[in-house]
JSON list of N, CA and C in Angstrom, two decimals:
[
{"chain": "N", "resi": 12, "resn": "MET", "atom": "N", "xyz": [0.80, -1.12, 0.02]},
{"chain": "N", "resi": 12, "resn": "MET", "atom": "CA", "xyz": [-0.09, -0.14, 0.21]},
{"chain": "N", "resi": 12, "resn": "MET", "atom": "C", "xyz": [0.90, 1.21, -0.09]},
{"chain": "N", "resi": 13, "resn": "ASP", "atom": "N", "xyz": [0.72, 2.19, -0.74]},
{"chain": "N", "resi": 13, "resn": "ASP", "atom": "CA", "xyz": [1.34, 3.50, -0.81]},
{"chain": "N", "resi": 13, "resn": "ASP", "atom": "C", "xyz": [0.34, 4.52, -0.65]},
{"chain": "N", "resi": 14, "resn": "SER", "atom": "N", "xyz": [0.64, 5.06, 0.60]},
{"chain": "N", "resi": 14, "resn": "SER", "atom": "CA", "xyz": [-0.39, 6.04, 1.26]},
{"chain": "N", "resi": 14, "resn": "SER", "atom": "C", "xyz": [0.47, 7.02, 2.20]},
{"chain": "N", "resi": 15, "resn": "LYS", "atom": "N", "xyz": [0.11, 8.14, 2.14]},
{"chain": "N", "resi": 15, "resn": "LYS", "atom": "CA", "xyz": [0.70, 9.12, 3.10]},
{"chain": "N", "resi": 15, "resn": "LYS", "atom": "C", "xyz": [0.60, 8.84, 4.68]},
{"chain": "N", "resi": 16, "resn": "HIS", "atom": "N", "xyz": [-0.29, 7.81, 4.77]},
{"chain": "N", "resi": 16, "resn": "HIS", "atom": "CA", "xyz": [-0.46, 7.33, 6.36]},
{"chain": "N", "resi": 16, "resn": "HIS", "atom": "C", "xyz": [0.12, 5.98, 6.45]},
{"chain": "N", "resi": 17, "resn": "SER", "atom": "N", "xyz": [1.08, 5.60, 5.75]},
{"chain": "N", "resi": 17, "resn": "SER", "atom": "CA", "xyz": [1.53, 4.22, 5.81]},
{"chain": "N", "resi": 17, "resn": "SER", "atom": "C", "xyz": [2.15, 3.95, 7.26]},
{"chain": "N", "resi": 18, "resn": "ASP", "atom": "N", "xyz": [2.79, 4.71, 7.69]},
{"chain": "N", "resi": 18, "resn": "ASP", "atom": "CA", "xyz": [3.23, 4.61, 9.17]},
{"chain": "N", "resi": 18, "resn": "ASP", "atom": "C", "xyz": [2.11, 4.31, 10.14]},
{"chain": "N", "resi": 19, "resn": "GLU", "atom": "N", "xyz": [1.00, 5.02, 9.98]},
{"chain": "N", "resi": 19, "resn": "GLU", "atom": "CA", "xyz": [-0.10, 4.76, 10.90]},
{"chain": "N", "resi": 19, "resn": "GLU", "atom": "C", "xyz": [-0.72, 3.66, 10.60]},
{"chain": "N", "resi": 20, "resn": "TYR", "atom": "N", "xyz": [-0.77, 3.19, 9.45]},
{"chain": "N", "resi": 20, "resn": "TYR", "atom": "CA", "xyz": [-1.44, 1.79, 9.15]},
{"chain": "N", "resi": 20, "resn": "TYR", "atom": "C", "xyz": [-0.59, 0.67, 9.52]},
{"chain": "N", "resi": 21, "resn": "LYS", "atom": "N", "xyz": [0.70, 0.77, 9.66]},
{"chain": "N", "resi": 21, "resn": "LYS", "atom": "CA", "xyz": [1.47, -0.19, 10.19]},
{"chain": "N", "resi": 21, "resn": "LYS", "atom": "C", "xyz": [1.29, -0.35, 11.75]},
{"chain": "N", "resi": 22, "resn": "LEU", "atom": "N", "xyz": [1.32, 0.84, 12.54]},
{"chain": "N", "resi": 22, "resn": "LEU", "atom": "CA", "xyz": [1.02, 0.78, 13.74]},
{"chain": "N", "resi": 22, "resn": "LEU", "atom": "C", "xyz": [-0.26, 0.34, 14.32]},
{"chain": "N", "resi": 23, "resn": "LEU", "atom": "N", "xyz": [-1.31, 0.54, 13.35]},
{"chain": "N", "resi": 23, "resn": "LEU", "atom": "CA", "xyz": [-2.73, -0.08, 13.60]},
{"chain": "N", "resi": 23, "resn": "LEU", "atom": "C", "xyz": [-2.72, -1.56, 13.38]},
{"chain": "N", "resi": 24, "resn": "GLY", "atom": "N", "xyz": [-1.84, -1.92, 12.42]},
{"chain": "N", "resi": 24, "resn": "GLY", "atom": "CA", "xyz": [-1.65, -3.49, 12.25]},
{"chain": "N", "resi": 24, "resn": "GLY", "atom": "C", "xyz": [-1.05, -4.11, 13.44]},
{"chain": "N", "resi": 25, "resn": "LEU", "atom": "N", "xyz": [-0.15, -3.58, 13.77]},
{"chain": "N", "resi": 25, "resn": "LEU", "atom": "CA", "xyz": [0.74, -3.93, 15.19]},
{"chain": "N", "resi": 25, "resn": "LEU", "atom": "C", "xyz": [-0.11, -4.00, 16.31]},
{"chain": "N", "resi": 26, "resn": "ASN", "atom": "N", "xyz": [-1.11, -2.91, 16.51]},
{"chain": "N", "resi": 26, "resn": "ASN", "atom": "CA", "xyz": [-1.97, -3.16, 17.63]},
{"chain": "N", "resi": 26, "resn": "ASN", "atom": "C", "xyz": [-2.96, -3.99, 17.51]},
{"chain": "N", "resi": 27, "resn": "ILE", "atom": "N", "xyz": [-3.50, -4.31, 16.19]},
{"chain": "N", "resi": 27, "resn": "ILE", "atom": "CA", "xyz": [-4.61, -5.46, 16.19]},
{"chain": "N", "resi": 27, "resn": "ILE", "atom": "C", "xyz": [-3.88, -6.82, 16.42]},
{"chain": "N", "resi": 28, "resn": "ALA", "atom": "N", "xyz": [-2.73, -6.97, 16.06]},
{"chain": "N", "resi": 28, "resn": "ALA", "atom": "CA", "xyz": [-1.92, -8.35, 16.27]},
{"chain": "N", "resi": 28, "resn": "ALA", "atom": "C", "xyz": [-1.68, -8.41, 17.52]},
{"chain": "N", "resi": 29, "resn": "TYR", "atom": "N", "xyz": [-1.39, -7.38, 18.28]},
{"chain": "N", "resi": 29, "resn": "TYR", "atom": "CA", "xyz": [-0.99, -7.17, 19.84]},
{"chain": "N", "resi": 29, "resn": "TYR", "atom": "C", "xyz": [-2.33, -7.80, 20.54]},
{"chain": "N", "resi": 30, "resn": "TYR", "atom": "N", "xyz": [-3.38, -7.26, 20.19]},
{"chain": "N", "resi": 30, "resn": "TYR", "atom": "CA", "xyz": [-4.65, -7.45, 21.09]},
{"chain": "N", "resi": 30, "resn": "TYR", "atom": "C", "xyz": [-5.21, -8.89, 20.67]},
{"chain": "N", "resi": 31, "resn": "ARG", "atom": "N", "xyz": [-5.02, -9.44, 19.39]},
{"chain": "N", "resi": 31, "resn": "ARG", "atom": "CA", "xyz": [-5.56, -10.51, 18.91]},
{"chain": "N", "resi": 31, "resn": "ARG", "atom": "C", "xyz": [-4.62, -11.70, 19.69]},
{"chain": "N", "resi": 32, "resn": "LYS", "atom": "N", "xyz": [-3.46, -11.48, 19.77]},
{"chain": "N", "resi": 32, "resn": "LYS", "atom": "CA", "xyz": [-2.70, -12.53, 20.38]},
{"chain": "N", "resi": 32, "resn": "LYS", "atom": "C", "xyz": [-2.93, -12.33, 22.01]},
{"chain": "N", "resi": 33, "resn": "ALA", "atom": "N", "xyz": [-3.01, -11.20, 22.46]},
{"chain": "N", "resi": 33, "resn": "ALA", "atom": "CA", "xyz": [-3.43, -11.12, 23.97]},
{"chain": "N", "resi": 33, "resn": "ALA", "atom": "C", "xyz": [-4.81, -11.87, 24.31]},
{"chain": "N", "resi": 34, "resn": "ASN", "atom": "N", "xyz": [-5.66, -12.07, 23.59]},
{"chain": "N", "resi": 34, "resn": "ASN", "atom": "CA", "xyz": [-6.95, -12.85, 23.44]},
{"chain": "N", "resi": 34, "resn": "ASN", "atom": "C", "xyz": [-6.75, -14.07, 22.90]},
{"chain": "N", "resi": 35, "resn": "GLY", "atom": "N", "xyz": [-5.59, -14.73, 22.69]},
{"chain": "N", "resi": 35, "resn": "GLY", "atom": "CA", "xyz": [-5.36, -16.23, 22.37]},
{"chain": "N", "resi": 35, "resn": "GLY", "atom": "C", "xyz": [-5.97, -16.49, 21.18]},
{"chain": "N", "resi": 36, "resn": "LEU", "atom": "N", "xyz": [-6.22, -15.62, 20.15]},
{"chain": "N", "resi": 36, "resn": "LEU", "atom": "CA", "xyz": [-6.72, -15.78, 18.88]},
{"chain": "N", "resi": 36, "resn": "LEU", "atom": "C", "xyz": [-5.80, -15.81, 17.54]},
{"chain": "N", "resi": 37, "resn": "SER", "atom": "N", "xyz": [-6.10, -16.84, 16.81]},
{"chain": "N", "resi": 37, "resn": "SER", "atom": "CA", "xyz": [-5.27, -16.77, 15.60]},
{"chain": "N", "resi": 37, "resn": "SER", "atom": "C", "xyz": [-5.90, -15.89, 14.53]},
{"chain": "N", "resi": 38, "resn": "GLN", "atom": "N", "xyz": [-5.23, -15.34, 13.48]},
{"chain": "N", "resi": 38, "resn": "GLN", "atom": "CA", "xyz": [-5.77, -14.75, 12.48]},
{"chain": "N", "resi": 38, "resn": "GLN", "atom": "C", "xyz": [-6.77, -15.33, 11.86]},
{"chain": "N", "resi": 39, "resn": "GLU", "atom": "N", "xyz": [-6.88, -16.51, 11.75]},
{"chain": "N", "resi": 39, "resn": "GLU", "atom": "CA", "xyz": [-8.06, -17.19, 11.23]},
{"chain": "N", "resi": 39, "resn": "GLU", "atom": "C", "xyz": [-9.19, -17.33, 12.02]},
{"chain": "N", "resi": 40, "resn": "LYS", "atom": "N", "xyz": [-9.08, -17.40, 13.24]},
{"chain": "N", "resi": 40, "resn": "LYS", "atom": "CA", "xyz": [-10.31, -17.22, 14.19]},
{"chain": "N", "resi": 40, "resn": "LYS", "atom": "C", "xyz": [-10.82, -15.69, 14.17]},
{"chain": "N", "resi": 41, "resn": "LEU", "atom": "N", "xyz": [-9.87, -14.79, 14.40]},
{"chain": "N", "resi": 41, "resn": "LEU", "atom": "CA", "xyz": [-10.33, -13.35, 14.54]},
{"chain": "N", "resi": 41, "resn": "LEU", "atom": "C", "xyz": [-11.12, -13.12, 13.11]},
{"chain": "N", "resi": 42, "resn": "SER", "atom": "N", "xyz": [-10.47, -13.62, 11.99]},
{"chain": "N", "resi": 42, "resn": "SER", "atom": "CA", "xyz": [-11.28, -13.25, 10.69]},
{"chain": "N", "resi": 42, "resn": "SER", "atom": "C", "xyz": [-12.59, -13.82, 10.58]},
{"chain": "N", "resi": 43, "resn": "GLU", "atom": "N", "xyz": [-12.69, -14.93, 11.23]},
{"chain": "N", "resi": 43, "resn": "GLU", "atom": "CA", "xyz": [-14.03, -15.63, 11.17]},
{"chain": "N", "resi": 43, "resn": "GLU", "atom": "C", "xyz": [-15.12, -14.82, 11.96]},
{"chain": "N", "resi": 44, "resn": "LEU", "atom": "N", "xyz": [-14.53, -14.27, 13.05]},
{"chain": "N", "resi": 44, "resn": "LEU", "atom": "CA", "xyz": [-15.54, -13.43, 14.07]},
{"chain": "N", "resi": 44, "resn": "LEU", "atom": "C", "xyz": [-15.77, -12.05, 13.55]},
{"chain": "N", "resi": 45, "resn": "VAL", "atom": "N", "xyz": [-14.89, -11.77, 12.57]},
{"chain": "N", "resi": 45, "resn": "VAL", "atom": "CA", "xyz": [-15.03, -10.36, 11.76]},
{"chain": "N", "resi": 45, "resn": "VAL", "atom": "C", "xyz": [-15.66, -10.47, 10.42]},
{"chain": "N", "resi": 46, "resn": "ASN", "atom": "N", "xyz": [-15.79, -11.59, 10.08]},
{"chain": "N", "resi": 46, "resn": "ASN", "atom": "CA", "xyz": [-16.48, -12.17, 8.69]},
{"chain": "N", "resi": 46, "resn": "ASN", "atom": "C", "xyz": [-15.62, -11.48, 7.54]},
{"chain": "N", "resi": 47, "resn": "ILE", "atom": "N", "xyz": [-14.36, -11.55, 7.66]},
{"chain": "N", "resi": 47, "resn": "ILE", "atom": "CA", "xyz": [-13.55, -11.37, 6.66]},
{"chain": "N", "resi": 47, "resn": "ILE", "atom": "C", "xyz": [-12.61, -12.51, 6.41]},
{"chain": "N", "resi": 48, "resn": "SER", "atom": "N", "xyz": [-11.85, -12.56, 5.29]},
{"chain": "N", "resi": 48, "resn": "SER", "atom": "CA", "xyz": [-10.86, -13.83, 5.13]},
{"chain": "N", "resi": 48, "resn": "SER", "atom": "C", "xyz": [-9.80, -13.75, 5.77]},
{"chain": "N", "resi": 49, "resn": "ARG", "atom": "N", "xyz": [-9.01, -14.85, 6.14]},
{"chain": "N", "resi": 49, "resn": "ARG", "atom": "CA", "xyz": [-7.90, -14.65, 7.00]},
{"chain": "N", "resi": 49, "resn": "ARG", "atom": "C", "xyz": [-6.71, -13.76, 6.10]},
{"chain": "N", "resi": 50, "resn": "THR", "atom": "N", "xyz": [-6.64, -13.97, 4.70]},
{"chain": "N", "resi": 50, "resn": "THR", "atom": "CA", "xyz": [-5.77, -13.24, 4.04]},
{"chain": "N", "resi": 50, "resn": "THR", "atom": "C", "xyz": [-5.94, -11.87, 4.21]},
{"chain": "N", "resi": 51, "resn": "HIS", "atom": "N", "xyz": [-7.21, -11.32, 4.27]},
{"chain": "N", "resi": 51, "resn": "HIS", "atom": "CA", "xyz": [-7.40, -9.84, 4.44]},
{"chain": "N", "resi": 51, "resn": "HIS", "atom": "C", "xyz": [-6.93, -9.64, 5.75]},
{"chain": "N", "resi": 52, "resn": "MET", "atom": "N", "xyz": [-7.22, -10.32, 6.86]},
{"chain": "N", "resi": 52, "resn": "MET", "atom": "CA", "xyz": [-6.71, -9.85, 8.10]},
{"chain": "N", "resi": 52, "resn": "MET", "atom": "C", "xyz": [-5.30, -9.71, 8.13]},
{"chain": "N", "resi": 53, "resn": "SER", "atom": "N", "xyz": [-4.66, -10.71, 7.55]},
{"chain": "N", "resi": 53, "resn": "SER", "atom": "CA", "xyz": [-3.17, -10.64, 7.50]},
{"chain": "N", "resi": 53, "resn": "SER", "atom": "C", "xyz": [-2.77, -9.35, 6.82]},
{"chain": "N", "resi": 54, "resn": "ARG", "atom": "N", "xyz": [-3.37, -9.13, 5.74]},
{"chain": "N", "resi": 54, "resn": "ARG", "atom": "CA", "xyz": [-3.07, -7.79, 5.12]},
{"chain": "N", "resi": 54, "resn": "ARG", "atom": "C", "xyz": [-3.28, -6.68, 5.78]},
{"chain": "N", "resi": 55, "resn": "ILE", "atom": "N", "xyz": [-4.35, -6.52, 6.67]},
{"chain": "N", "resi": 55, "resn": "ILE", "atom": "CA", "xyz": [-4.46, -5.51, 7.51]},
{"chain": "N", "resi": 55, "resn": "ILE", "atom": "C", "xyz": [-3.44, -5.44, 8.59]},
{"chain": "N", "resi": 56, "resn": "GLU", "atom": "N", "xyz": [-3.04, -6.49, 9.04]},
{"chain": "N", "resi": 56, "resn": "GLU", "atom": "CA", "xyz": [-1.98, -6.44, 10.13]},
{"chain": "N", "resi": 56, "resn": "GLU", "atom": "C", "xyz": [-0.70, -6.06, 9.73]},
{"chain": "N", "resi": 57, "resn": "THR", "atom": "N", "xyz": [-0.41, -6.41, 8.50]},
{"chain": "N", "resi": 57, "resn": "THR", "atom": "CA", "xyz": [0.81, -6.00, 7.76]},
{"chain": "N", "resi": 57, "resn": "THR", "atom": "C", "xyz": [0.80, -4.98, 7.08]},
{"chain": "N", "resi": 58, "resn": "ALA", "atom": "N", "xyz": [-0.39, -4.01, 7.15]},
{"chain": "N", "resi": 58, "resn": "ALA", "atom": "CA", "xyz": [-0.46, -2.86, 6.51]},
{"chain": "N", "resi": 58, "resn": "ALA", "atom": "C", "xyz": [-0.29, -2.90, 4.91]},
{"chain": "N", "resi": 59, "resn": "GLU", "atom": "N", "xyz": [-0.74, -4.04, 4.35]},
{"chain": "N", "resi": 59, "resn": "GLU", "atom": "CA", "xyz": [-0.73, -3.92, 2.78]},
{"chain": "N", "resi": 59, "resn": "GLU", "atom": "C", "xyz": [-1.95, -3.64, 2.18]},
{"chain": "N", "resi": 60, "resn": "CYS", "atom": "N", "xyz": [-2.84, -3.18, 3.03]},
{"chain": "N", "resi": 60, "resn": "CYS", "atom": "CA", "xyz": [-4.22, -2.67, 2.56]},
{"chain": "N", "resi": 60, "resn": "CYS", "atom": "C", "xyz": [-4.68, -1.71, 3.61]},
{"chain": "N", "resi": 61, "resn": "SER", "atom": "N", "xyz": [-5.46, -0.93, 3.16]},
{"chain": "N", "resi": 61, "resn": "SER", "atom": "CA", "xyz": [-6.31, 0.01, 4.15]},
{"chain": "N", "resi": 61, "resn": "SER", "atom": "C", "xyz": [-7.41, -0.87, 4.61]},
{"chain": "N", "resi": 62, "resn": "VAL", "atom": "N", "xyz": [-8.15, -0.21, 5.51]},
{"chain": "N", "resi": 62, "resn": "VAL", "atom": "CA", "xyz": [-9.25, -1.18, 6.43]},
{"chain": "N", "resi": 62, "resn": "VAL", "atom": "C", "xyz": [-10.39, 0.05, 6.65]},
{"chain": "N", "resi": 63, "resn": "SER", "atom": "N", "xyz": [-11.47, -0.37, 6.46]},
{"chain": "N", "resi": 63, "resn": "SER", "atom": "CA", "xyz": [-12.66, 0.49, 6.71]},
{"chain": "N", "resi": 63, "resn": "SER", "atom": "C", "xyz": [-12.89, 0.60, 8.21]},
{"chain": "N", "resi": 64, "resn": "LEU", "atom": "N", "xyz": [-13.63, 1.71, 8.51]},
{"chain": "N", "resi": 64, "resn": "LEU", "atom": "CA", "xyz": [-14.11, 1.79, 10.10]},
{"chain": "N", "resi": 64, "resn": "LEU", "atom": "C", "xyz": [-15.09, 0.67, 10.20]},
{"chain": "N", "resi": 65, "resn": "ASP", "atom": "N", "xyz": [-15.86, 0.23, 9.32]},
{"chain": "N", "resi": 65, "resn": "ASP", "atom": "CA", "xyz": [-16.74, -1.01, 9.68]},
{"chain": "N", "resi": 65, "resn": "ASP", "atom": "C", "xyz": [-15.94, -2.08, 10.39]},
{"chain": "N", "resi": 66, "resn": "VAL", "atom": "N", "xyz": [-14.84, -2.36, 9.43]},
{"chain": "N", "resi": 66, "resn": "VAL", "atom": "CA", "xyz": [-13.99, -3.65, 9.69]},
{"chain": "N", "resi": 66, "resn": "VAL", "atom": "C", "xyz": [-13.29, -3.29, 11.28]},
{"chain": "N", "resi": 67, "resn": "ILE", "atom": "N", "xyz": [-12.90, -2.02, 11.32]},
{"chain": "N", "resi": 67, "resn": "ILE", "atom": "CA", "xyz": [-12.14, -1.87, 12.64]},
{"chain": "N", "resi": 67, "resn": "ILE", "atom": "C", "xyz": [-13.00, -2.00, 13.72]},
{"chain": "N", "resi": 68, "resn": "PHE", "atom": "N", "xyz": [-14.33, -1.49, 13.73]},
{"chain": "N", "resi": 68, "resn": "PHE", "atom": "CA", "xyz": [-15.28, -1.66, 14.78]},
{"chain": "N", "resi": 68, "resn": "PHE", "atom": "C", "xyz": [-15.74, -3.17, 14.95]},
{"chain": "N", "resi": 69, "resn": "GLU", "atom": "N", "xyz": [-15.71, -3.89, 13.95]},
{"chain": "N", "resi": 69, "resn": "GLU", "atom": "CA", "xyz": [-15.94, -5.34, 14.10]},
{"chain": "N", "resi": 69, "resn": "GLU", "atom": "C", "xyz": [-14.85, -5.98, 14.77]},
{"chain": "N", "resi": 70, "resn": "ILE", "atom": "N", "xyz": [-13.60, -5.55, 14.39]},
{"chain": "N", "resi": 70, "resn": "ILE", "atom": "CA", "xyz": [-12.44, -6.09, 15.08]},
{"chain": "N", "resi": 70, "resn": "ILE", "atom": "C", "xyz": [-12.34, -5.76, 16.55]},
{"chain": "N", "resi": 71, "resn": "CYS", "atom": "N", "xyz": [-12.88, -4.62, 16.99]},
{"chain": "N", "resi": 71, "resn": "CYS", "atom": "CA", "xyz": [-12.74, -4.38, 18.26]},
{"chain": "N", "resi": 71, "resn": "CYS", "atom": "C", "xyz": [-13.97, -4.98, 19.21]},
{"chain": "N", "resi": 72, "resn": "LYS", "atom": "N", "xyz": [-14.93, -5.23, 18.40]},
{"chain": "N", "resi": 72, "resn": "LYS", "atom": "CA", "xyz": [-15.99, -5.94, 19.02]},
{"chain": "N", "resi": 72, "resn": "LYS", "atom": "C", "xyz": [-15.66, -7.34, 19.34]},
{"chain": "N", "resi": 73, "resn": "ALA", "atom": "N", "xyz": [-14.92, -7.92, 18.39]},
{"chain": "N", "resi": 73, "resn": "ALA", "atom": "CA", "xyz": [-14.38, -9.30, 18.63]},
{"chain": "N", "resi": 73, "resn": "ALA", "atom": "C", "xyz": [-13.12, -9.52, 19.73]},
{"chain": "N", "resi": 74, "resn": "LEU", "atom": "N", "xyz": [-12.52, -8.29, 19.73]},
{"chain": "N", "resi": 74, "resn": "LEU", "atom": "CA", "xyz": [-11.43, -8.19, 20.61]},
{"chain": "N", "resi": 74, "resn": "LEU", "atom": "C", "xyz": [-11.86, -7.83, 22.08]},
{"chain": "N", "resi": 75, "resn": "LYS", "atom": "N", "xyz": [-13.12, -7.24, 22.01]},
{"chain": "N", "resi": 75, "resn": "LYS", "atom": "CA", "xyz": [-13.64, -6.73, 23.30]},
{"chain": "N", "resi": 75, "resn": "LYS", "atom": "C", "xyz": [-12.80, -5.52, 23.76]},
{"chain": "N", "resi": 76, "resn": "ILE", "atom": "N", "xyz": [-12.56, -4.67, 22.80]},
{"chain": "N", "resi": 76, "resn": "ILE", "atom": "CA", "xyz": [-11.76, -3.45, 23.33]},
{"chain": "N", "resi": 76, "resn": "ILE", "atom": "C", "xyz": [-12.45, -2.43, 22.55]},
{"chain": "N", "resi": 77, "resn": "ALA", "atom": "N", "xyz": [-11.84, -1.14, 23.22]},
{"chain": "N", "resi": 77, "resn": "ALA", "atom": "CA", "xyz": [-12.47, 0.20, 22.60]},
{"chain": "N", "resi": 77, "resn": "ALA", "atom": "C", "xyz": [-11.72, 0.51, 21.42]},
{"chain": "N", "resi": 78, "resn": "PRO", "atom": "N", "xyz": [-12.32, 1.03, 20.40]},
{"chain": "N", "resi": 78, "resn": "PRO", "atom": "CA", "xyz": [-11.43, 1.47, 19.33]},
{"chain": "N", "resi": 78, "resn": "PRO", "atom": "C", "xyz": [-10.16, 2.39, 19.62]},
{"chain": "N", "resi": 79, "resn": "LEU", "atom": "N", "xyz": [-10.48, 3.09, 20.58]},
{"chain": "N", "resi": 79, "resn": "LEU", "atom": "CA", "xyz": [-9.20, 4.04, 20.84]},
{"chain": "N", "resi": 79, "resn": "LEU", "atom": "C", "xyz": [-7.82, 2.94, 21.26]},
{"chain": "N", "resi": 80, "resn": "LYS", "atom": "N", "xyz": [-8.31, 1.98, 21.85]},
{"chain": "N", "resi": 80, "resn": "LYS", "atom": "CA", "xyz": [-6.85, 1.06, 21.99]},
{"chain": "N", "resi": 80, "resn": "LYS", "atom": "C", "xyz": [-6.23, 0.62, 20.79]},
{"chain": "N", "resi": 81, "resn": "LEU", "atom": "N", "xyz": [-6.77, 0.55, 19.71]},
{"chain": "N", "resi": 81, "resn": "LEU", "atom": "CA", "xyz": [-5.94, 0.52, 18.36]},
{"chain": "N", "resi": 81, "resn": "LEU", "atom": "C", "xyz": [-5.36, 1.49, 17.91]},
{"chain": "N", "resi": 82, "resn": "PHE", "atom": "N", "xyz": [-6.00, 2.67, 18.25]},
{"chain": "N", "resi": 82, "resn": "PHE", "atom": "CA", "xyz": [-5.14, 3.93, 17.58]},
{"chain": "N", "resi": 82, "resn": "PHE", "atom": "C", "xyz": [-4.36, 4.57, 18.69]},
{"chain": "N", "resi": 83, "resn": "ASP", "atom": "N", "xyz": [-4.05, 3.97, 19.91]},
{"chain": "N", "resi": 83, "resn": "ASP", "atom": "CA", "xyz": [-2.86, 4.39, 20.74]},
{"chain": "N", "resi": 83, "resn": "ASP", "atom": "C", "xyz": [-1.55, 3.90, 20.07]},
{"chain": "N", "resi": 84, "resn": "PHE", "atom": "N", "xyz": [-1.15, 4.77, 19.47]},
{"chain": "N", "resi": 84, "resn": "PHE", "atom": "CA", "xyz": [0.14, 4.60, 18.85]},
{"chain": "N", "resi": 84, "resn": "PHE", "atom": "C", "xyz": [1.33, 4.93, 19.67]},
{"chain": "N", "resi": 85, "resn": "ARG", "atom": "N", "xyz": [2.11, 3.98, 20.04]},
{"chain": "N", "resi": 85, "resn": "ARG", "atom": "CA", "xyz": [3.17, 4.10, 20.98]},
{"chain": "N", "resi": 85, "resn": "ARG", "atom": "C", "xyz": [4.42, 3.80, 20.08]},
{"chain": "N", "resi": 86, "resn": "GLU", "atom": "N", "xyz": [5.08, 4.73, 19.55]},
{"chain": "N", "resi": 86, "resn": "GLU", "atom": "CA", "xyz": [6.13, 4.66, 18.73]},
{"chain": "N", "resi": 86, "resn": "GLU", "atom": "C", "xyz": [7.49, 4.47, 19.40]}
]
């Protein structure tokens, strides 16, 4: 993905992966809960694609966290 916000997408992906692992979920299980493909989940976590707010909200719901947690970028 070539975006002026690529650094932010990378940090978002890292946060998603962190909370996914903290919840003991595989990419496959989280993608099932969010109703997207495992490949799409992988691409979100590695910042290879952008992600809609609808998907972000579904990820947060599945991880039982507030959206703010995914956007708390600690560089």
